[in-house]
């Protein structure tokens, strides 16, 4: 009888689904936070204590607003799952290092309370919360959101307070090369992070390494960043400043918030289409819109608005890309 009992204990009867995984929302969120940490720490090293203050206030306020809303709504407290921490971190990394720190708190409030919990909480939001927070700050305080730290360039005695995209937009490609001394110096600065920009977007190599780790862990699909970044590179090469096929794709692929946006925001599990086909369409559309805003729009950068606009189309893309039902023709 004892042997029969032990055999029965081997079977666990339960309702579906029966797929088991060691992954959880909390594990994924904290892993993403860790992959962003090197780029965030580089931003603090590169820009100074005000950048650290913005990051800390962005994170702490986001976690606080998450706790407060769930407390008011009498919902389970989920601040330990890392999602609010991630929203605050991503928002802070997309802000200028010279921004008054209290604005980061306002951005976190909009991201957590308006963009996330007003839509129903985690898993129900239509738009990427961090980008909604950034977009709201851009509309409300455009001067503060476009004021950058002064950085010493590769050319002796040359100091620039504009981002590379700003220089390109306002002064042209020749002025951009002159600022860095040469194209090779510019590429090196873009890759290693020695340039002006938002706190967490400057160091391309650290962001790419973090994104590759997420691909390795299969938390994101490689098609999304590759298609989005590749689309921007190809289109900016085709529609160059001196005519067709005269653009600088390498510059545009490393400039602005494209790398952090493609790896860490366009891949948001909640706001991106479900199928691989849908995600490729999403990434291609985001790349096209980013290029359109950069080349023809009033802003020098378009990643934030491109991703938000494609978020609007996610339900439509999901409907278009529905997999065929088993046993149904056509």
mmCIF file of C-alpha atoms in Angstrom:
data_model
loop_
_atom_site.group_PDB
_atom_site.id
_atom_site.type_symbol
_atom_site.label_atom_id
_atom_site.label_comp_id
_atom_site.label_asym_id
_atom_site.label_seq_id
_atom_site.Cartn_x
_atom_site.Cartn_y
_atom_site.Cartn_z
ATOM 1 C CA UNK A 1 0.000 0.000 0.000
ATOM 2 C CA UNK A 2 2.849 2.345 0.822
ATOM 3 C CA UNK A 3 4.302 1.720 -2.618
ATOM 4 C CA UNK A 4 0.976 2.442 -4.305
ATOM 5 C CA UNK A 5 0.578 5.647 -2.323
ATOM 6 C CA UNK A 6 4.010 6.876 -3.304
ATOM 7 C CA UNK A 7 3.271 6.207 -6.958
ATOM 8 C CA UNK A 8 0.064 8.210 -6.757
ATOM 9 C CA UNK A 9 1.968 11.117 -5.309
ATOM 10 C CA UNK A 10 3.931 11.307 -8.554
ATOM 11 C CA UNK A 11 0.836 12.575 -10.364
ATOM 12 C CA UNK A 12 -0.348 16.136 -9.880
ATOM 13 C CA UNK A 13 -3.904 16.615 -11.123
ATOM 14 C CA UNK A 14 -4.762 20.246 -11.946
ATOM 15 C CA UNK A 15 -6.659 22.366 -14.455
ATOM 16 C CA UNK A 16 -5.035 23.688 -17.612
ATOM 17 C CA UNK A 17 -2.732 25.205 -18.681
ATOM 18 C CA UNK A 18 -0.122 22.579 -17.919
ATOM 19 C CA UNK A 19 2.918 24.406 -19.348
ATOM 20 C CA UNK A 20 5.438 25.145 -16.632
ATOM 21 C CA UNK A 21 8.236 27.727 -16.732
ATOM 22 C CA UNK A 22 10.760 29.097 -14.289
ATOM 23 C CA UNK A 23 10.257 32.583 -15.729
ATOM 24 C CA UNK A 24 8.007 35.110 -14.012
ATOM 25 C CA UNK A 25 7.074 38.758 -14.453
ATOM 26 C CA UNK A 26 9.262 39.666 -11.505
ATOM 27 C CA UNK A 27 12.297 37.752 -12.800
ATOM 28 C CA UNK A 28 11.992 39.263 -16.280
ATOM 29 C CA UNK A 29 11.544 42.820 -14.975
ATOM 30 C CA UNK A 30 14.512 42.669 -12.627
ATOM 31 C CA UNK A 31 16.655 41.125 -15.359
ATOM 32 C CA UNK A 32 15.803 44.023 -17.678
ATOM 33 C CA UNK A 33 16.637 46.450 -14.875
ATOM 34 C CA UNK A 34 20.035 44.817 -14.453
ATOM 35 C CA UNK A 35 20.778 44.974 -18.187
ATOM 36 C CA UNK A 36 20.026 48.710 -18.132
ATOM 37 C CA UNK A 37 22.158 49.362 -15.048
ATOM 38 C CA UNK A 38 25.566 49.655 -16.834
ATOM 39 C CA UNK A 39 24.263 52.306 -19.260
ATOM 40 C CA UNK A 40 22.553 54.165 -16.406
ATOM 41 C CA UNK A 41 25.721 54.122 -14.291
ATOM 42 C CA UNK A 42 27.731 55.336 -17.269
ATOM 43 C CA UNK A 43 25.270 58.210 -17.588
ATOM 44 C CA UNK A 44 25.915 59.164 -13.972
ATOM 45 C CA UNK A 45 29.680 58.987 -14.535
ATOM 46 C CA UNK A 46 29.391 60.953 -17.773
ATOM 47 C CA UNK A 47 26.967 63.684 -16.693
ATOM 48 C CA UNK A 48 27.412 63.969 -12.933
ATOM 49 C CA UNK A 49 25.347 64.098 -9.772
ATOM 50 C CA UNK A 50 22.258 65.713 -11.269
ATOM 51 C CA UNK A 51 21.895 62.683 -13.522
ATOM 52 C CA UNK A 52 22.074 60.449 -10.441
ATOM 53 C CA UNK A 53 19.418 62.566 -8.734
ATOM 54 C CA UNK A 54 17.104 62.314 -11.739
ATOM 55 C CA UNK A 55 17.506 58.527 -11.883
ATOM 56 C CA UNK A 56 16.900 58.061 -8.150
ATOM 57 C CA UNK A 57 13.874 60.353 -8.075
ATOM 58 C CA UNK A 58 12.459 58.766 -11.211
ATOM 59 C CA UNK A 59 12.695 55.284 -9.723
ATOM 60 C CA UNK A 60 11.585 56.127 -6.169
ATOM 61 C CA UNK A 61 8.632 58.239 -7.306
ATOM 62 C CA UNK A 62 7.489 55.594 -9.800
ATOM 63 C CA UNK A 63 7.554 52.904 -7.106
ATOM 64 C CA UNK A 64 5.750 55.220 -4.669
ATOM 65 C CA UNK A 65 2.993 56.091 -7.154
ATOM 66 C CA UNK A 66 2.562 52.390 -7.940
ATOM 67 C CA UNK A 67 2.157 51.620 -4.229
ATOM 68 C CA UNK A 68 -0.178 54.576 -3.656
ATOM 69 C CA UNK A 69 -2.508 53.772 -6.561
ATOM 70 C CA UNK A 70 -2.740 50.110 -5.626
ATOM 71 C CA UNK A 71 -3.366 51.062 -2.011
ATOM 72 C CA UNK A 72 -6.152 53.471 -2.985
ATOM 73 C CA UNK A 73 -7.693 50.944 -5.379
ATOM 74 C CA UNK A 74 -7.350 48.203 -2.728
ATOM 75 C CA UNK A 75 -5.383 46.049 -5.142
ATOM 76 C CA UNK A 76 -2.507 43.694 -4.268
ATOM 77 C CA UNK A 77 0.753 45.637 -3.830
ATOM 78 C CA UNK A 78 3.104 44.682 -6.668
ATOM 79 C CA UNK A 79 6.024 47.055 -6.193
ATOM 80 C CA UNK A 80 8.378 44.110 -5.657
ATOM 81 C CA UNK A 81 7.887 42.799 -9.194
ATOM 82 C CA UNK A 82 10.226 45.447 -10.622
ATOM 83 C CA UNK A 83 7.837 46.845 -13.251
ATOM 84 C CA UNK A 84 7.440 50.269 -11.612
ATOM 85 C CA UNK A 85 11.186 50.357 -10.951
ATOM 86 C CA UNK A 86 11.764 49.679 -14.649
ATOM 87 C CA UNK A 87 9.337 52.397 -15.745
ATOM 88 C CA UNK A 88 11.049 54.965 -13.532
ATOM 89 C CA UNK A 89 14.497 53.887 -14.698
ATOM 90 C CA UNK A 90 13.620 53.974 -18.393
ATOM 91 C CA UNK A 91 11.957 57.360 -18.031
ATOM 92 C CA UNK A 92 14.973 58.809 -16.231
ATOM 93 C CA UNK A 93 17.375 57.388 -18.809
ATOM 94 C CA UNK A 94 15.438 59.204 -21.542
ATOM 95 C CA UNK A 95 15.630 62.607 -19.833
ATOM 96 C CA UNK A 96 18.275 65.346 -20.253
ATOM 97 C CA UNK A 97 20.868 65.413 -17.460
ATOM 98 C CA UNK A 98 20.213 69.134 -16.896
ATOM 99 C CA UNK A 99 16.485 68.667 -16.244
ATOM 100 C CA UNK A 100 15.189 69.964 -12.878
ATOM 101 C CA UNK A 101 14.878 66.842 -10.784
ATOM 102 C CA UNK A 102 11.268 67.523 -9.761
ATOM 103 C CA UNK A 103 10.202 67.138 -13.387
ATOM 104 C CA UNK A 104 11.248 63.490 -13.202
ATOM 105 C CA UNK A 105 8.660 63.051 -10.435
ATOM 106 C CA UNK A 106 5.969 64.608 -12.638
ATOM 107 C CA UNK A 107 6.966 62.300 -15.472
ATOM 108 C CA UNK A 108 6.769 59.261 -13.192
ATOM 109 C CA UNK A 109 3.296 60.299 -12.025
ATOM 110 C CA UNK A 110 2.071 60.524 -15.612
ATOM 111 C CA UNK A 111 3.752 57.248 -16.558
ATOM 112 C CA UNK A 112 2.465 55.211 -13.597
ATOM 113 C CA UNK A 113 -0.885 56.781 -12.737
ATOM 114 C CA UNK A 114 -2.108 57.967 -16.145
ATOM 115 C CA UNK A 115 -0.462 55.704 -18.713
ATOM 116 C CA UNK A 116 -0.433 52.502 -16.661
ATOM 117 C CA UNK A 117 -3.056 52.331 -13.899
ATOM 118 C CA UNK A 118 -5.698 54.453 -15.611
ATOM 119 C CA UNK A 119 -5.631 51.758 -18.302
ATOM 120 C CA UNK A 120 -6.044 48.942 -15.779
ATOM 121 C CA UNK A 121 -2.531 48.324 -14.496
ATOM 122 C CA UNK A 122 0.273 46.062 -15.651
ATOM 123 C CA UNK A 123 -0.633 44.119 -18.768
ATOM 124 C CA UNK A 124 -3.496 46.464 -19.710
ATOM 125 C CA UNK A 125 -1.735 49.662 -20.759
ATOM 126 C CA UNK A 126 -1.984 50.613 -24.420
ATOM 127 C CA UNK A 127 1.135 52.789 -24.573
ATOM 128 C CA UNK A 128 4.625 52.418 -23.194
ATOM 129 C CA UNK A 129 4.358 54.261 -19.844
ATOM 130 C CA UNK A 130 7.916 55.630 -19.807
ATOM 131 C CA UNK A 131 7.508 57.154 -23.261
ATOM 132 C CA UNK A 132 4.150 58.657 -22.327
ATOM 133 C CA UNK A 133 5.861 60.311 -19.356
ATOM 134 C CA UNK A 134 8.639 61.631 -21.577
ATOM 135 C CA UNK A 135 6.238 62.877 -24.246
ATOM 136 C CA UNK A 136 4.155 64.693 -21.620
ATOM 137 C CA UNK A 137 7.248 66.415 -20.251
ATOM 138 C CA UNK A 138 8.334 67.380 -23.771
ATOM 139 C CA UNK A 139 4.974 69.011 -24.455
ATOM 140 C CA UNK A 140 4.821 70.747 -21.065
ATOM 141 C CA UNK A 141 8.423 71.963 -20.742
ATOM 142 C CA UNK A 142 10.011 71.881 -24.213
ATOM 143 C CA UNK A 143 12.900 74.189 -23.310
ATOM 144 C CA UNK A 144 13.932 72.174 -20.271
ATOM 145 C CA UNK A 145 13.602 68.947 -22.259
ATOM 146 C CA UNK A 146 15.902 70.226 -24.999
ATOM 147 C CA UNK A 147 18.623 71.785 -22.839
ATOM 148 C CA UNK A 148 21.750 69.631 -22.740
ATOM 149 C CA UNK A 149 25.004 69.446 -20.825
ATOM 150 C CA UNK A 150 28.100 71.028 -22.311
ATOM 151 C CA UNK A 151 30.494 68.321 -23.442
ATOM 152 C CA UNK A 152 34.115 68.557 -24.601
ATOM 153 C CA UNK A 153 34.449 67.026 -28.066
ATOM 154 C CA UNK A 154 37.344 65.310 -29.792
ATOM 155 C CA UNK A 155 38.524 68.647 -31.176
ATOM 156 C CA UNK A 156 40.678 70.656 -28.718
ATOM 157 C CA UNK A 157 38.944 73.705 -27.227
ATOM 158 C CA UNK A 158 35.622 72.769 -28.868
ATOM 159 C CA UNK A 159 32.699 72.462 -26.453
ATOM 160 C CA UNK A 160 29.199 71.534 -27.570
ATOM 161 C CA UNK A 161 25.932 71.743 -25.641
ATOM 162 C CA UNK A 162 23.872 70.265 -28.493
ATOM 163 C CA UNK A 163 23.235 66.632 -29.239
ATOM 164 C CA UNK A 164 24.590 65.221 -32.504
ATOM 165 C CA UNK A 165 21.056 65.076 -33.924
ATOM 166 C CA UNK A 166 20.492 68.717 -32.989
ATOM 167 C CA UNK A 167 23.691 69.746 -34.745
ATOM 168 C CA UNK A 168 22.710 67.769 -37.831
ATOM 169 C CA UNK A 169 19.200 69.256 -37.859
ATOM 170 C CA UNK A 170 20.209 72.875 -37.342
ATOM 171 C CA UNK A 171 23.655 73.161 -38.922
ATOM 172 C CA UNK A 172 24.043 70.259 -41.308
ATOM 173 C CA UNK A 173 26.290 67.243 -41.712
ATOM 174 C CA UNK A 174 29.512 69.186 -42.340
ATOM 175 C CA UNK A 175 29.097 71.048 -39.051
ATOM 176 C CA UNK A 176 28.504 67.719 -37.316
ATOM 177 C CA UNK A 177 31.777 66.301 -38.623
ATOM 178 C CA UNK A 178 33.618 69.510 -37.723
ATOM 179 C CA UNK A 179 32.349 69.289 -34.158
ATOM 180 C CA UNK A 180 33.975 65.890 -33.676
ATOM 181 C CA UNK A 181 36.985 66.502 -35.923
ATOM 182 C CA UNK A 182 36.379 63.587 -38.271
ATOM 183 C CA UNK A 183 33.844 60.889 -39.072
ATOM 184 C CA UNK A 184 35.901 58.233 -37.274
ATOM 185 C CA UNK A 185 36.079 60.365 -34.121
ATOM 186 C CA UNK A 186 32.324 60.852 -34.300
ATOM 187 C CA UNK A 187 31.632 57.123 -34.637
ATOM 188 C CA UNK A 188 33.936 56.378 -31.717
ATOM 189 C CA UNK A 189 32.239 59.000 -29.549
ATOM 190 C CA UNK A 190 28.797 57.674 -30.454
ATOM 191 C CA UNK A 191 29.808 54.090 -29.740
ATOM 192 C CA UNK A 192 31.544 54.756 -26.425
ATOM 193 C CA UNK A 193 29.188 57.486 -25.204
ATOM 194 C CA UNK A 194 31.332 60.639 -25.299
ATOM 195 C CA UNK A 195 28.551 62.925 -26.539
ATOM 196 C CA UNK A 196 25.600 64.983 -25.378
ATOM 197 C CA UNK A 197 22.184 63.439 -25.048
ATOM 198 C CA UNK A 198 19.774 61.937 -22.584
ATOM 199 C CA UNK A 199 21.203 60.282 -19.487
ATOM 200 C CA UNK A 200 20.991 56.679 -20.603
ATOM 201 C CA UNK A 201 21.078 56.857 -24.393
ATOM 202 C CA UNK A 202 24.668 57.913 -25.102
ATOM 203 C CA UNK A 203 26.707 54.711 -24.666
ATOM 204 C CA UNK A 204 25.781 52.510 -27.605
ATOM 205 C CA UNK A 205 28.005 49.588 -26.673
ATOM 206 C CA UNK A 206 26.519 49.110 -23.184
ATOM 207 C CA UNK A 207 22.947 49.320 -24.465
ATOM 208 C CA UNK A 208 23.642 46.814 -27.239
ATOM 209 C CA UNK A 209 25.271 44.383 -24.816
ATOM 210 C CA UNK A 210 22.262 44.636 -22.519
ATOM 211 C CA UNK A 211 19.893 44.087 -25.429
ATOM 212 C CA UNK A 212 21.854 41.082 -26.666
ATOM 213 C CA UNK A 213 21.600 39.519 -23.219
ATOM 214 C CA UNK A 214 17.811 39.899 -23.320
ATOM 215 C CA UNK A 215 17.795 38.217 -26.732
ATOM 216 C CA UNK A 216 19.958 35.416 -25.328
ATOM 217 C CA UNK A 217 17.491 34.954 -22.473
ATOM 218 C CA UNK A 218 14.659 34.980 -25.048
ATOM 219 C CA UNK A 219 12.895 37.808 -23.230
ATOM 220 C CA UNK A 220 12.732 39.762 -26.484
ATOM 221 C CA UNK A 221 12.764 38.729 -30.142
ATOM 222 C CA UNK A 222 15.813 39.800 -32.139
ATOM 223 C CA UNK A 223 13.671 40.754 -35.127
ATOM 224 C CA UNK A 224 12.318 43.888 -33.419
ATOM 225 C CA UNK A 225 15.577 45.796 -32.754
ATOM 226 C CA UNK A 226 17.193 44.533 -35.960
ATOM 227 C CA UNK A 227 14.284 45.607 -38.176
ATOM 228 C CA UNK A 228 13.754 48.943 -36.445
ATOM 229 C CA UNK A 229 17.430 49.935 -36.383
ATOM 230 C CA UNK A 230 18.029 48.524 -39.869
ATOM 231 C CA UNK A 231 15.060 50.418 -41.302
ATOM 232 C CA UNK A 232 16.367 53.703 -39.908
ATOM 233 C CA UNK A 233 19.844 52.956 -41.271
ATOM 234 C CA UNK A 234 18.658 52.072 -44.766
ATOM 235 C CA UNK A 235 16.204 54.964 -45.111
ATOM 236 C CA UNK A 236 18.608 57.603 -43.799
ATOM 237 C CA UNK A 237 21.239 56.288 -46.221
ATOM 238 C CA UNK A 238 18.834 56.463 -49.163
ATOM 239 C CA UNK A 239 17.476 59.916 -48.331
ATOM 240 C CA UNK A 240 20.778 61.613 -47.517
ATOM 241 C CA UNK A 241 21.443 65.338 -47.110
ATOM 242 C CA UNK A 242 23.083 65.613 -50.538
ATOM 243 C CA UNK A 243 20.592 63.477 -52.458
ATOM 244 C CA UNK A 244 19.865 59.791 -52.887
ATOM 245 C CA UNK A 245 22.289 57.300 -51.321
ATOM 246 C CA UNK A 246 24.364 60.002 -49.611
ATOM 247 C CA UNK A 247 23.248 59.543 -45.999
ATOM 248 C CA UNK A 248 25.225 58.291 -43.022
ATOM 249 C CA UNK A 249 23.413 55.174 -41.763
ATOM 250 C CA UNK A 250 25.968 54.346 -39.080
ATOM 251 C CA UNK A 251 25.511 57.739 -37.460
ATOM 252 C CA UNK A 252 21.730 57.537 -37.477
ATOM 253 C CA UNK A 253 21.694 54.005 -36.094
ATOM 254 C CA UNK A 254 23.738 55.091 -33.070
ATOM 255 C CA UNK A 255 22.264 58.578 -32.645
ATOM 256 C CA UNK A 256 19.574 59.677 -30.236
ATOM 257 C CA UNK A 257 17.408 57.167 -28.439
ATOM 258 C CA UNK A 258 17.220 54.597 -31.238
ATOM 259 C CA UNK A 259 19.271 51.891 -29.508
ATOM 260 C CA UNK A 260 17.538 52.109 -26.131
ATOM 261 C CA UNK A 261 14.177 52.491 -27.851
ATOM 262 C CA UNK A 262 14.624 49.522 -30.194
ATOM 263 C CA UNK A 263 15.972 47.111 -27.572
ATOM 264 C CA UNK A 264 14.103 48.153 -24.443
ATOM 265 C CA UNK A 265 10.890 50.002 -25.428
ATOM 266 C CA UNK A 266 9.751 48.739 -28.807
ATOM 267 C CA UNK A 267 10.052 45.234 -27.329
ATOM 268 C CA UNK A 268 7.673 45.946 -24.428
ATOM 269 C CA UNK A 269 5.651 42.741 -24.064
ATOM 270 C CA UNK A 270 2.404 44.563 -23.308
ATOM 271 C CA UNK A 271 2.343 47.179 -26.064
ATOM 272 C CA UNK A 272 3.839 45.212 -28.956
ATOM 273 C CA UNK A 273 1.965 42.778 -31.260
ATOM 274 C CA UNK A 274 1.859 39.144 -30.221
ATOM 275 C CA UNK A 275 3.078 37.374 -33.353
ATOM 276 C CA UNK A 276 6.548 37.601 -34.894
ATOM 277 C CA UNK A 277 5.016 38.838 -38.151
ATOM 278 C CA UNK A 278 3.166 41.560 -36.251
ATOM 279 C CA UNK A 279 6.294 42.565 -34.352
ATOM 280 C CA UNK A 280 8.234 42.909 -37.605
ATOM 281 C CA UNK A 281 5.510 45.170 -39.016
ATOM 282 C CA UNK A 282 5.556 47.167 -35.769
ATOM 283 C CA UNK A 283 9.349 47.572 -35.865
ATOM 284 C CA UNK A 284 9.361 48.526 -39.541
ATOM 285 C CA UNK A 285 6.665 51.143 -38.958
ATOM 286 C CA UNK A 286 8.549 52.548 -35.972
ATOM 287 C CA UNK A 287 11.712 52.777 -38.075
ATOM 288 C CA UNK A 288 9.906 54.566 -40.899
ATOM 289 C CA UNK A 289 8.282 57.062 -38.524
ATOM 290 C CA UNK A 290 11.566 57.687 -36.711
ATOM 291 C CA UNK A 291 13.264 58.475 -40.032
ATOM 292 C CA UNK A 292 10.378 60.666 -41.191
ATOM 293 C CA UNK A 293 10.458 62.753 -38.006
ATOM 294 C CA UNK A 294 14.251 63.055 -38.041
ATOM 295 C CA UNK A 295 14.479 64.122 -41.670
ATOM 296 C CA UNK A 296 11.277 66.095 -42.165
ATOM 297 C CA UNK A 297 9.780 66.822 -38.755
ATOM 298 C CA UNK A 298 10.297 69.749 -36.420
ATOM 299 C CA UNK A 299 12.066 67.623 -33.802
ATOM 300 C CA UNK A 300 15.560 66.264 -34.416
ATOM 301 C CA UNK A 301 14.588 62.943 -32.795
ATOM 302 C CA UNK A 302 11.527 60.789 -33.398
ATOM 303 C CA UNK A 303 11.965 57.471 -31.560
ATOM 304 C CA UNK A 304 9.599 58.305 -28.696
ATOM 305 C CA UNK A 305 6.721 59.447 -30.890
ATOM 306 C CA UNK A 306 7.325 56.699 -33.452
ATOM 307 C CA UNK A 307 6.924 53.956 -30.840
ATOM 308 C CA UNK A 308 3.867 55.628 -29.290
ATOM 309 C CA UNK A 309 2.210 55.975 -32.704
ATOM 310 C CA UNK A 310 2.868 52.314 -33.459
ATOM 311 C CA UNK A 311 1.438 51.407 -30.037
ATOM 312 C CA UNK A 312 -1.840 52.820 -31.363
ATOM 313 C CA UNK A 313 -1.729 50.341 -34.221
ATOM 314 C CA UNK A 314 -0.888 47.262 -32.150
ATOM 315 C CA UNK A 315 -4.517 46.016 -31.894
ATOM 316 C CA UNK A 316 -4.974 46.467 -35.654
ATOM 317 C CA UNK A 317 -1.709 44.661 -36.403
ATOM 318 C CA UNK A 318 -2.719 41.812 -34.080
ATOM 319 C CA UNK A 319 -6.020 41.482 -35.944
ATOM 320 C CA UNK A 320 -4.245 41.457 -39.305
ATOM 321 C CA UNK A 321 -1.662 38.918 -38.157
ATOM 322 C CA UNK A 322 -3.949 36.429 -36.416
ATOM 323 C CA UNK A 323 -2.669 32.887 -36.884
ATOM 324 C CA UNK A 324 -4.888 30.512 -38.809
ATOM 325 C CA UNK A 325 -7.158 28.294 -36.762
ATOM 326 C CA UNK A 326 -6.413 24.609 -36.893
ATOM 327 C CA UNK A 327 -8.766 22.848 -39.261
ATOM 328 C CA UNK A 328 -9.886 26.051 -41.018
ATOM 329 C CA UNK A 329 -8.957 26.641 -44.658
ATOM 330 C CA UNK A 330 -7.863 29.987 -46.088
#
